[in-house]
Amino acid sequence: ECRSAALRFVDEVLDQHDWDGVNLAELCFDTTDGLAQPDGYIPMNPDVRRLFQQETGFDPAMLFETNSRHFWRANASALDKWTRFRTGLTRDWLAEVLQRLSRRHLDVIVTTLDSLHVPRVLEKSGSDSRDVVALMDRFRFTLQVEDPEEVWGESPARYTQYGEVYRKLVHDPSRLMFDINVVRDRDHGKVPTPLASGLEIALAARAAALAGNGRVGIYSESTVQ
């Protein structure tokens, strides 16, 4: 019922204005430190736990019990089953929304965190970049790859590397673009300033444009100034 209400709300917003496009951004779970922080880890509601237990025979809450044979640090097989189940949830949500949007003549962008270069994205968000790419065969949208916070402080040349990897998966380069996060939360890397500016952002924008279709997403209007 909650999902139906949310989808109705999306329809209402789209009907109220003459939009030219929609950006489905980060349709995934939001956790701070993944499995290492059980109190903030999602989803662990009764519905999810019941569905997973029906499929696998054990309650996913046991992944966090240190004395359980399913404890995630000690049982790679149990963790793999949970990871595939959890990423399947986000994949199916995205497909459901894309199916709904397919009836409209809009430019659709799907922004997804890059799990190919930062595998921990899978654990933290439940979003698998390969799942999103696979949906491009079923739905018409542009893939916008967003680099996670772990690499915000790395060289702007990283977008060149991302382009080389994603172009092997996305065969139509006109459907591939990259997002640049211009934010102050940069605790890693070798960047000279807390906020990207000047030559760094110019090089990042150029590398991102050449890596994809020439379009570049920049987050956000307020920080880039």
Tab-separated table of C-alpha atoms in Angstrom:
chain	number	residue	atom	x	y	z
A	1	GLU	CA	0.000	0.000	0.000
A	2	CYS	CA	2.861	2.368	0.797
A	3	ARG	CA	4.512	1.683	-2.550
A	4	SER	CA	1.251	2.238	-4.421
A	5	ALA	CA	0.788	5.553	-2.622
A	6	ALA	CA	4.326	6.629	-3.482
A	7	LEU	CA	3.844	5.754	-7.146
A	8	ARG	CA	0.556	7.652	-7.245
A	9	PHE	CA	2.378	10.646	-5.808
A	10	VAL	CA	4.969	10.419	-8.600
A	11	ASP	CA	2.180	10.399	-11.176
A	12	GLU	CA	0.535	13.422	-9.559
A	13	VAL	CA	3.767	15.424	-9.594
A	14	LEU	CA	4.417	14.540	-13.241
A	15	ASP	CA	0.878	15.520	-14.203
A	16	GLN	CA	1.060	18.928	-12.517
A	17	HIS	CA	3.836	20.372	-14.693
A	18	ASP	CA	5.166	20.191	-18.233
A	19	TRP	CA	8.346	18.326	-17.381
A	20	ASP	CA	10.874	17.424	-20.077
A	21	GLY	CA	12.507	14.671	-18.074
A	22	VAL	CA	12.801	12.628	-14.897
A	23	ASN	CA	15.896	11.691	-12.906
A	24	LEU	CA	15.534	8.537	-10.811
A	25	ALA	CA	18.409	9.075	-8.419
A	26	GLU	CA	19.801	6.594	-5.899
A	27	LEU	CA	16.782	4.312	-5.646
A	28	CYS	CA	18.443	2.179	-3.002
A	29	PHE	CA	18.885	1.701	0.744
A	30	ASP	CA	20.624	4.370	2.809
A	31	THR	CA	23.041	3.026	5.411
A	32	THR	CA	26.040	4.759	6.935
A	33	ASP	CA	28.449	1.868	7.301
A	34	GLY	CA	26.647	-1.189	5.970
A	35	LEU	CA	26.801	-4.407	7.956
A	36	ALA	CA	29.307	-2.941	10.415
A	37	GLN	CA	26.569	-0.761	11.898
A	38	PRO	CA	23.619	-3.090	12.666
A	39	ASP	CA	21.501	-0.413	14.372
A	40	GLY	CA	21.325	1.631	11.172
A	41	TYR	CA	21.154	-1.248	8.711
A	42	ILE	CA	18.112	-1.703	6.474
A	43	PRO	CA	15.907	-3.408	5.492
A	44	MET	CA	15.162	-5.596	8.490
A	45	ASN	CA	11.403	-5.157	8.765
A	46	PRO	CA	9.148	-8.197	9.358
A	47	ASP	CA	7.983	-8.391	5.718
A	48	VAL	CA	11.512	-8.567	4.337
A	49	ARG	CA	12.660	-11.017	6.985
A	50	ARG	CA	9.708	-13.312	6.305
A	51	LEU	CA	10.223	-13.280	2.527
A	52	PHE	CA	13.920	-13.981	2.831
A	53	GLN	CA	13.379	-16.799	5.311
A	54	GLN	CA	10.852	-18.396	2.975
A	55	GLU	CA	13.473	-18.383	0.209
A	56	THR	CA	16.550	-19.442	2.180
A	57	GLY	CA	15.394	-21.070	5.410
A	58	PHE	CA	16.952	-18.610	7.852
A	59	ASP	CA	16.095	-15.231	9.341
A	60	PRO	CA	18.441	-12.502	8.001
A	61	ALA	CA	18.634	-11.070	11.519
A	62	MET	CA	20.901	-14.040	12.264
A	63	LEU	CA	23.525	-12.425	10.045
A	64	PHE	CA	24.218	-10.051	12.948
A	65	GLU	CA	24.342	-12.651	15.737
A	66	THR	CA	27.986	-13.417	16.468
A	67	ASN	CA	27.175	-16.870	17.871
A	68	SER	CA	25.020	-17.839	14.880
A	69	ARG	CA	26.275	-20.128	12.124
A	70	HIS	CA	24.889	-17.499	9.711
A	71	PHE	CA	26.971	-14.620	11.149
A	72	TRP	CA	27.991	-12.526	8.150
A	73	ARG	CA	31.695	-12.307	9.011
A	74	ALA	CA	31.987	-16.095	9.274
A	75	ASN	CA	29.556	-17.375	6.620
A	76	ALA	CA	30.253	-16.049	3.130
A	77	SER	CA	27.519	-18.202	1.587
A	78	ALA	CA	24.824	-16.817	3.885
A	79	LEU	CA	25.971	-13.266	3.196
A	80	ASP	CA	25.962	-13.883	-0.567
A	81	LYS	CA	22.347	-15.113	-0.416
A	82	TRP	CA	21.336	-12.010	1.489
A	83	THR	CA	23.253	-9.693	-0.852
A	84	ARG	CA	21.549	-11.147	-3.931
A	85	PHE	CA	18.137	-10.943	-2.255
A	86	ARG	CA	18.675	-7.338	-1.153
A	87	THR	CA	19.993	-6.106	-4.503
A	88	GLY	CA	17.053	-7.871	-6.130
A	89	LEU	CA	14.703	-5.658	-4.125
A	90	THR	CA	16.257	-2.439	-5.426
A	91	ARG	CA	16.414	-3.815	-8.975
A	92	ASP	CA	12.716	-4.709	-8.941
A	93	TRP	CA	11.744	-1.333	-7.477
A	94	LEU	CA	13.605	0.457	-10.249
A	95	ALA	CA	12.013	-1.745	-12.908
A	96	GLU	CA	8.562	-1.027	-11.508
A	97	VAL	CA	9.079	2.738	-11.644
A	98	LEU	CA	10.620	2.570	-15.125
A	99	GLN	CA	7.655	0.529	-16.337
A	100	ARG	CA	5.341	3.227	-15.022
A	101	LEU	CA	7.367	5.976	-16.697
A	102	SER	CA	7.546	4.126	-20.020
A	103	ARG	CA	4.001	5.301	-20.766
A	104	ARG	CA	5.196	8.908	-20.782
A	105	HIS	CA	7.302	10.616	-23.443
A	106	LEU	CA	10.009	11.909	-21.150
A	107	ASP	CA	13.784	11.966	-21.084
A	108	VAL	CA	14.557	9.498	-18.270
A	109	ILE	CA	17.887	9.430	-16.442
A	110	VAL	CA	18.741	6.773	-13.864
A	111	THR	CA	21.443	7.869	-11.452
A	112	THR	CA	23.137	4.976	-9.697
A	113	LEU	CA	26.106	4.719	-7.362
A	114	ASP	CA	29.105	3.021	-8.953
A	115	SER	CA	29.502	-0.451	-7.445
A	116	LEU	CA	32.027	-1.616	-10.047
A	117	HIS	CA	34.894	0.496	-8.722
A	118	VAL	CA	33.636	0.687	-5.113
A	119	PRO	CA	32.224	-2.776	-4.287
A	120	ARG	CA	31.167	-1.657	-0.798
A	121	VAL	CA	28.307	0.166	-2.492
A	122	LEU	CA	26.616	-3.234	-2.689
A	123	GLU	CA	26.836	-3.685	1.062
A	124	LYS	CA	25.893	-0.125	1.965
A	125	SER	CA	23.137	0.596	-0.551
A	126	GLY	CA	21.998	-2.723	-2.004
A	127	SER	CA	22.462	-1.301	-5.514
A	128	ASP	CA	24.356	-3.242	-8.184
A	129	SER	CA	25.482	-1.236	-11.215
A	130	ARG	CA	25.284	-4.338	-13.411
A	131	ASP	CA	21.605	-4.799	-12.532
A	132	VAL	CA	20.879	-1.232	-13.612
A	133	VAL	CA	22.801	-1.656	-16.869
A	134	ALA	CA	20.840	-4.858	-17.580
A	135	LEU	CA	17.573	-2.910	-17.369
A	136	MET	CA	18.710	-0.746	-20.295
A	137	ASP	CA	17.684	-3.600	-22.616
A	138	ARG	CA	14.093	-3.379	-21.334
A	139	PHE	CA	13.643	0.360	-20.778
A	140	ARG	CA	14.714	3.524	-22.540
A	141	PHE	CA	16.825	5.638	-20.184
A	142	THR	CA	20.231	7.266	-19.861
A	143	LEU	CA	22.503	5.796	-17.222
A	144	GLN	CA	24.172	8.412	-15.030
A	145	VAL	CA	26.979	6.875	-12.982
A	146	GLU	CA	27.637	8.576	-9.658
A	147	ASP	CA	30.950	8.037	-7.920
A	148	PRO	CA	30.542	7.221	-4.199
A	149	GLU	CA	31.980	9.319	-1.394
A	150	GLU	CA	34.977	7.007	-1.018
A	151	VAL	CA	36.485	8.439	-4.233
A	152	TRP	CA	35.375	12.068	-4.166
A	153	GLY	CA	38.895	13.115	-3.275
A	154	GLU	CA	40.615	11.214	-6.074
A	155	SER	CA	42.010	12.631	-9.312
A	156	PRO	CA	39.552	13.962	-11.925
A	157	ALA	CA	41.131	11.420	-14.291
A	158	ARG	CA	39.028	8.729	-12.573
A	159	TYR	CA	36.161	9.554	-14.928
A	160	THR	CA	38.300	8.483	-17.865
A	161	GLN	CA	38.760	5.100	-16.212
A	162	TYR	CA	35.042	4.847	-15.437
A	163	GLY	CA	34.234	5.564	-19.059
A	164	GLU	CA	36.500	2.780	-20.286
A	165	VAL	CA	34.765	0.289	-17.971
A	166	TYR	CA	31.161	1.338	-18.532
A	167	ARG	CA	31.478	1.698	-22.297
A	168	LYS	CA	32.118	-2.046	-22.432
A	169	LEU	CA	28.743	-2.597	-20.745
A	170	VAL	CA	26.671	0.230	-22.259
A	171	HIS	CA	26.993	-0.324	-25.979
A	172	ASP	CA	25.245	2.924	-26.975
A	173	PRO	CA	27.470	5.757	-25.647
A	174	SER	CA	24.638	8.255	-26.124
A	175	ARG	CA	22.938	6.599	-23.144
A	176	LEU	CA	25.858	7.002	-20.734
A	177	MET	CA	26.818	10.002	-18.619
A	178	PHE	CA	28.551	10.740	-15.317
A	179	ASP	CA	27.794	12.749	-12.204
A	180	ILE	CA	30.255	14.957	-10.309
A	181	ASN	CA	29.604	15.513	-6.617
A	182	VAL	CA	30.842	18.965	-5.613
A	183	VAL	CA	30.540	18.628	-1.847
A	184	ARG	CA	32.699	19.299	1.203
A	185	ASP	CA	32.525	15.764	2.650
A	186	ARG	CA	35.872	14.671	1.225
A	187	ASP	CA	37.866	12.785	3.830
A	188	HIS	CA	39.903	10.679	1.413
A	189	GLY	CA	42.281	11.280	-1.470
A	190	LYS	CA	44.895	13.879	-2.340
A	191	VAL	CA	42.777	16.873	-3.337
A	192	PRO	CA	44.104	20.289	-2.257
A	193	THR	CA	40.802	21.817	-1.114
A	194	PRO	CA	37.738	20.590	0.846
A	195	LEU	CA	35.469	21.635	-2.036
A	196	ALA	CA	36.239	21.006	-5.703
A	197	SER	CA	36.837	24.271	-7.551
A	198	GLY	CA	38.916	25.898	-10.257
A	199	LEU	CA	41.092	23.610	-12.332
A	200	GLU	CA	39.983	20.457	-10.509
A	201	ILE	CA	36.312	20.861	-11.384
A	202	ALA	CA	37.172	21.940	-14.929
A	203	LEU	CA	39.259	18.798	-15.469
A	204	ALA	CA	36.576	16.635	-13.865
A	205	ALA	CA	33.863	18.069	-16.102
A	206	ARG	CA	35.974	17.569	-19.217
A	207	ALA	CA	36.905	13.990	-18.297
A	208	ALA	CA	33.306	13.124	-17.415
A	209	ALA	CA	31.991	14.614	-20.661
A	210	LEU	CA	34.469	12.687	-22.786
A	211	ALA	CA	33.829	9.475	-20.844
A	212	GLY	CA	30.116	9.563	-21.638
A	213	ASN	CA	27.744	11.277	-24.038
A	214	GLY	CA	28.944	14.832	-23.437
A	215	ARG	CA	26.337	15.582	-20.768
A	216	VAL	CA	27.552	15.978	-17.197
A	217	GLY	CA	25.537	16.055	-13.996
A	218	ILE	CA	26.880	18.322	-11.264
A	219	TYR	CA	25.687	18.235	-7.670
A	220	SER	CA	24.808	20.876	-6.832
A	221	GLU	CA	23.845	24.359	-7.986
A	222	SER	CA	24.611	25.892	-4.593
A	223	THR	CA	27.982	24.277	-3.891
A	224	VAL	CA	29.497	24.644	-7.354
A	225	GLN	CA	29.490	28.427	-7.001
